[in-house]
Amino acid sequence: EADILIHEVFWPKAEGAWYPAEAIGDEAAQAVLTSPVKGIISAVLVPPGKRVGQASGLLVIQSPELARLKADWLSAKAKLERSEAELTREQRLFEAQAGSRRELEAARSETATAKADEEAARLALEARGLSPETAGAAFTVKAPKAGSVTAYKAQLGQGVEAGQELGSFQSASAAIAKLELPLPAPEHWQPGSITEVRKADGQRWKAQVEGTPMTLTADTRRLSYRLRLLGGTLPLPGTPLEVHVPLAK
């Protein structure tokens, strides 16, 4: 009985403490939202943090540039149709010996030019990821995959340029807990070590240390760790977490 009491009281016990962390997504699952045309944001369809399916609309941009490109294509398309009709007419007249070869060749040249103009106008829209047949004066920024907007960098009514960053998108839940620790580093924390991560509502995960930092962060002068959450329903990016860090025995 005395041996048992001594064992329970004096056996070394691993101490630990909970440190604040943040849920982040894998870099490969992150995307930047942009618009291929300039215009004005006329609607925000989905708030940050709400999960959406692939190709769901996120932002609507009213674009005079897009309207001009669509008008150019419609004009070029109409010109091509007239040229083709004229070429057909000249071909019939020439075969009936009621028209000249010179007029036929002129009609062929006009049709070739009109076809090139229509193709150029079509490519101008397709280069922006738009179908000429369905493009209009408004462009909808869509979700690249299933996921959620992490943050918008543009507001309703703001004018934006083509290629400007409008926000960030996370195509999966956050599988990484980012943790910064002051020196000294946990002595027995190596890549592959398993620990616990928890959320304020009581949800917990097992987490695996992905790597140990070699240097301090430039801004906070701390050690930055990445831990991969194992199993369970993953949190949204930006969710505050706590990581259990082992200390000395």
CSV table of C-alpha atoms in Angstrom, one decimal:
chain,number,residue,atom,x,y,z
A,1,GLU,CA,0.0,0.0,0.0
A,2,ALA,CA,2.9,2.4,0.8
A,3,ASP,CA,4.5,1.6,-2.6
A,4,ILE,CA,1.3,2.5,-4.3
A,5,LEU,CA,0.9,5.8,-2.6
A,6,ILE,CA,4.5,6.7,-3.3
A,7,HIS,CA,4.0,5.8,-7.0
A,8,GLU,CA,0.9,8.0,-7.3
A,9,VAL,CA,2.3,11.0,-5.6
A,10,PHE,CA,5.9,11.2,-6.9
A,11,TRP,CA,5.8,9.7,-10.4
A,12,PRO,CA,6.8,12.5,-12.9
A,13,LYS,CA,3.8,14.0,-14.7
A,14,ALA,CA,3.8,15.9,-18.0
A,15,GLU,CA,2.7,19.4,-17.5
A,16,GLY,CA,1.1,21.5,-20.3
A,17,ALA,CA,-0.7,24.7,-21.0
A,18,TRP,CA,-3.3,25.9,-23.6
A,19,TYR,CA,-2.1,28.6,-26.0
A,20,PRO,CA,-4.3,30.6,-28.5
A,21,ALA,CA,-4.2,29.6,-32.1
A,22,GLU,CA,-6.1,30.2,-35.3
A,23,ALA,CA,-7.7,27.9,-37.8
A,24,ILE,CA,-6.3,28.3,-41.4
A,25,GLY,CA,-6.8,26.4,-44.6
A,26,ASP,CA,-4.2,24.7,-46.7
A,27,GLU,CA,-2.6,27.2,-49.2
A,28,ALA,CA,-3.5,24.9,-52.1
A,29,ALA,CA,-7.2,25.3,-51.1
A,30,GLN,CA,-7.1,29.1,-51.1
A,31,ALA,CA,-8.0,31.3,-54.0
A,32,VAL,CA,-8.1,35.1,-54.8
A,33,LEU,CA,-11.4,36.5,-56.2
A,34,THR,CA,-11.0,38.9,-59.1
A,35,SER,CA,-13.0,40.3,-62.0
A,36,PRO,CA,-11.9,40.1,-65.6
A,37,VAL,CA,-13.6,43.4,-66.4
A,38,LYS,CA,-13.8,46.9,-64.7
A,39,GLY,CA,-17.0,48.1,-63.3
A,40,ILE,CA,-19.0,48.8,-60.1
A,41,ILE,CA,-20.0,46.3,-57.5
A,42,SER,CA,-23.8,46.3,-57.6
A,43,ALA,CA,-24.6,43.4,-55.3
A,44,VAL,CA,-22.9,41.2,-52.7
A,45,LEU,CA,-24.7,37.8,-52.9
A,46,VAL,CA,-23.0,35.8,-50.2
A,47,PRO,CA,-21.5,37.0,-46.8
A,48,PRO,CA,-18.1,35.9,-45.7
A,49,GLY,CA,-18.1,32.5,-43.9
A,50,LYS,CA,-21.2,31.1,-45.6
A,51,ARG,CA,-20.5,27.8,-47.4
A,52,VAL,CA,-21.5,27.7,-51.0
A,53,GLY,CA,-21.3,25.2,-53.9
A,54,GLN,CA,-19.0,25.5,-56.9
A,55,ALA,CA,-20.0,28.2,-59.4
A,56,SER,CA,-22.3,29.9,-56.9
A,57,GLY,CA,-22.6,33.7,-57.4
A,58,LEU,CA,-20.7,35.8,-54.9
A,59,LEU,CA,-20.5,39.4,-56.3
A,60,VAL,CA,-22.3,41.2,-59.2
A,61,ILE,CA,-20.3,43.8,-61.2
A,62,GLN,CA,-22.1,46.2,-63.5
A,63,SER,CA,-19.6,46.8,-66.4
A,64,PRO,CA,-19.9,49.4,-69.2
A,65,GLU,CA,-16.8,47.7,-70.6
A,66,LEU,CA,-18.6,44.4,-70.8
A,67,ALA,CA,-21.6,46.0,-72.4
A,68,ARG,CA,-19.3,47.5,-75.1
A,69,LEU,CA,-17.6,44.2,-75.8
A,70,LYS,CA,-21.0,42.5,-76.2
A,71,ALA,CA,-22.2,45.3,-78.5
A,72,ASP,CA,-19.0,44.9,-80.6
A,73,TRP,CA,-19.6,41.2,-81.0
A,74,LEU,CA,-23.3,41.7,-81.9
A,75,SER,CA,-22.3,44.2,-84.5
A,76,ALA,CA,-19.6,42.0,-86.0
A,77,LYS,CA,-22.0,39.0,-86.0
A,78,ALA,CA,-24.6,41.0,-87.9
A,79,LYS,CA,-22.1,42.2,-90.4
A,80,LEU,CA,-20.9,38.6,-91.0
A,81,GLU,CA,-24.4,37.4,-91.5
A,82,ARG,CA,-25.0,40.1,-94.1
A,83,SER,CA,-21.7,39.3,-95.9
A,84,GLU,CA,-22.5,35.6,-96.0
A,85,ALA,CA,-26.0,36.3,-97.4
A,86,GLU,CA,-24.4,38.6,-100.1
A,87,LEU,CA,-21.8,36.0,-100.9
A,88,THR,CA,-24.5,33.4,-101.4
A,89,ARG,CA,-26.4,35.7,-103.7
A,90,GLU,CA,-23.3,36.5,-105.8
A,91,GLN,CA,-22.5,32.8,-106.0
A,92,ARG,CA,-25.9,32.1,-107.4
A,93,LEU,CA,-25.7,34.9,-109.9
A,94,PHE,CA,-22.3,33.8,-111.1
A,95,GLU,CA,-23.4,30.2,-111.6
A,96,ALA,CA,-26.4,31.5,-113.6
A,97,GLN,CA,-24.0,33.7,-115.6
A,98,ALA,CA,-25.8,36.8,-114.4
A,99,GLY,CA,-23.0,38.1,-112.3
A,100,SER,CA,-19.3,38.9,-112.7
A,101,ARG,CA,-16.3,37.0,-111.2
A,102,ARG,CA,-15.0,40.3,-109.8
A,103,GLU,CA,-18.2,40.9,-107.8
A,104,LEU,CA,-18.0,37.3,-106.5
A,105,GLU,CA,-14.4,37.7,-105.4
A,106,ALA,CA,-15.3,41.1,-103.7
A,107,ALA,CA,-18.1,39.3,-101.8
A,108,ARG,CA,-15.7,36.5,-100.7
A,109,SER,CA,-13.2,39.1,-99.5
A,110,GLU,CA,-15.9,41.0,-97.6
A,111,THR,CA,-17.1,37.8,-95.9
A,112,ALA,CA,-13.5,36.8,-94.9
A,113,THR,CA,-13.0,40.3,-93.3
A,114,ALA,CA,-16.3,40.1,-91.5
A,115,LYS,CA,-15.5,36.6,-90.2
A,116,ALA,CA,-12.2,37.8,-88.8
A,117,ASP,CA,-13.9,40.8,-87.1
A,118,GLU,CA,-16.5,38.5,-85.5
A,119,GLU,CA,-13.8,36.1,-84.3
A,120,ALA,CA,-11.8,38.9,-82.8
A,121,ALA,CA,-14.9,40.2,-80.9
A,122,ARG,CA,-15.8,36.7,-79.8
A,123,LEU,CA,-12.3,36.1,-78.5
A,124,ALA,CA,-12.3,39.4,-76.6
A,125,LEU,CA,-15.2,38.0,-74.5
A,126,GLU,CA,-14.0,34.5,-74.2
A,127,ALA,CA,-10.6,35.7,-73.0
A,128,ARG,CA,-12.5,37.1,-70.0
A,129,GLY,CA,-14.1,33.7,-69.3
A,130,LEU,CA,-17.5,34.7,-70.9
A,131,SER,CA,-19.7,33.2,-73.5
A,132,PRO,CA,-20.6,35.8,-76.2
A,133,GLU,CA,-24.1,34.3,-76.4
A,134,THR,CA,-24.8,34.7,-72.7
A,135,ALA,CA,-22.7,37.8,-71.7
A,136,GLY,CA,-24.5,40.9,-70.7
A,137,ALA,CA,-23.8,44.3,-69.0
A,138,ALA,CA,-23.3,42.5,-65.6
A,139,PHE,CA,-20.6,40.1,-64.6
A,140,THR,CA,-21.1,37.6,-61.7
A,141,VAL,CA,-18.0,36.6,-59.7
A,142,LYS,CA,-18.5,32.9,-58.9
A,143,ALA,CA,-17.1,30.5,-56.4
A,144,PRO,CA,-14.2,28.6,-57.9
A,145,LYS,CA,-15.0,25.5,-55.9
A,146,ALA,CA,-17.3,24.5,-52.9
A,147,GLY,CA,-16.2,26.5,-49.9
A,148,SER,CA,-16.6,30.0,-48.4
A,149,VAL,CA,-15.4,33.6,-48.8
A,150,THR,CA,-12.9,34.3,-46.0
A,151,ALA,CA,-13.0,38.1,-46.6
A,152,TYR,CA,-14.0,40.8,-49.1
A,153,LYS,CA,-11.6,43.5,-50.0
A,154,ALA,CA,-14.1,45.6,-52.0
A,155,GLN,CA,-17.5,47.1,-50.9
A,156,LEU,CA,-20.9,47.5,-52.4
A,157,GLY,CA,-20.9,50.5,-54.8
A,158,GLN,CA,-17.1,50.5,-55.2
A,159,GLY,CA,-15.5,50.8,-58.6
A,160,VAL,CA,-13.0,48.1,-59.4
A,161,GLU,CA,-10.4,47.5,-62.1
A,162,ALA,CA,-10.0,44.4,-64.2
A,163,GLY,CA,-7.7,41.9,-62.3
A,164,GLN,CA,-8.1,43.8,-58.9
A,165,GLU,CA,-8.3,41.5,-55.9
A,166,LEU,CA,-11.9,41.6,-54.6
A,167,GLY,CA,-11.5,39.1,-51.8
A,168,SER,CA,-10.2,35.7,-50.7
A,169,PHE,CA,-11.9,32.3,-51.0
A,170,GLN,CA,-11.2,29.1,-49.1
A,171,SER,CA,-12.3,26.0,-51.0
A,172,ALA,CA,-12.2,23.7,-48.0
A,173,SER,CA,-12.6,23.9,-44.2
A,174,ALA,CA,-9.6,24.9,-42.2
A,175,ALA,CA,-7.4,21.8,-41.6
A,176,ILE,CA,-4.5,23.6,-40.0
A,177,ALA,CA,-4.1,25.2,-36.6
A,178,LYS,CA,-1.6,28.0,-36.7
A,179,LEU,CA,0.2,28.6,-33.4
A,180,GLU,CA,2.9,31.1,-32.2
A,181,LEU,CA,4.8,30.3,-29.1
A,182,PRO,CA,7.4,32.3,-27.1
A,183,LEU,CA,10.8,30.8,-26.4
A,184,PRO,CA,11.8,28.3,-25.2
A,185,ALA,CA,10.4,25.7,-27.7
A,186,PRO,CA,8.6,22.7,-26.3
A,187,GLU,CA,11.4,20.2,-25.6
A,188,HIS,CA,9.7,17.1,-26.9
A,189,TRP,CA,7.6,18.5,-29.6
A,190,GLN,CA,8.8,17.1,-32.9
A,191,PRO,CA,7.2,16.6,-36.4
A,192,GLY,CA,4.6,13.9,-36.0
A,193,SER,CA,3.9,14.6,-32.3
A,194,ILE,CA,0.2,14.4,-31.4
A,195,THR,CA,-1.6,16.9,-29.2
A,196,GLU,CA,-5.0,18.3,-28.5
A,197,VAL,CA,-6.8,21.3,-30.0
A,198,ARG,CA,-10.1,22.7,-28.8
A,199,LYS,CA,-12.7,25.3,-29.7
A,200,ALA,CA,-14.7,27.6,-27.4
A,201,ASP,CA,-17.8,25.5,-27.8
A,202,GLY,CA,-16.1,22.4,-26.5
A,203,GLN,CA,-15.3,20.7,-29.8
A,204,ARG,CA,-11.9,19.0,-29.7
A,205,TRP,CA,-9.5,17.4,-32.2
A,206,LYS,CA,-6.4,15.4,-32.2
A,207,ALA,CA,-3.7,17.4,-34.1
A,208,GLN,CA,-0.3,16.4,-35.5
A,209,VAL,CA,2.7,18.8,-35.6
A,210,GLU,CA,3.7,19.2,-39.2
A,211,GLY,CA,7.1,20.8,-38.6
A,212,THR,CA,9.2,22.7,-36.1
A,213,PRO,CA,10.3,26.3,-36.8
A,214,MET,CA,14.0,27.1,-37.3
A,215,THR,CA,13.7,30.8,-36.8
A,216,LEU,CA,11.5,33.4,-35.1
A,217,THR,CA,8.8,35.2,-36.9
A,218,ALA,CA,9.9,38.7,-38.1
A,219,ASP,CA,7.0,40.6,-36.6
A,220,THR,CA,6.2,38.9,-33.4
A,221,ARG,CA,9.6,37.3,-32.7
A,222,ARG,CA,7.9,34.0,-31.8
A,223,LEU,CA,8.1,30.4,-33.0
A,224,SER,CA,5.4,29.6,-35.6
A,225,TYR,CA,3.9,26.1,-35.6
A,226,ARG,CA,1.5,24.4,-38.0
A,227,LEU,CA,-0.6,21.5,-36.6
A,228,ARG,CA,-2.9,19.4,-38.9
A,229,LEU,CA,-6.3,18.7,-37.4
A,230,LEU,CA,-7.2,15.0,-37.5
A,231,GLY,CA,-10.8,13.9,-38.1
A,232,GLY,CA,-14.1,15.4,-37.1
A,233,THR,CA,-15.9,18.4,-38.6
A,234,LEU,CA,-13.3,21.0,-39.4
A,235,PRO,CA,-13.7,24.7,-38.4
A,236,LEU,CA,-14.0,27.6,-40.7
A,237,PRO,CA,-10.9,29.6,-41.5
A,238,GLY,CA,-10.2,32.3,-38.9
A,239,THR,CA,-11.9,30.4,-36.1
A,240,PRO,CA,-10.1,31.0,-32.7
A,241,LEU,CA,-8.7,27.8,-31.3
A,242,GLU,CA,-6.5,26.7,-28.3
A,243,VAL,CA,-3.7,24.2,-28.6
A,244,HIS,CA,-2.4,22.1,-25.7
A,245,VAL,CA,1.4,22.5,-25.5
A,246,PRO,CA,3.4,20.0,-23.5
A,247,LEU,CA,5.8,21.5,-21.0
A,248,ALA,CA,8.5,19.9,-18.8
A,249,LYS,CA,7.7,16.9,-16.6
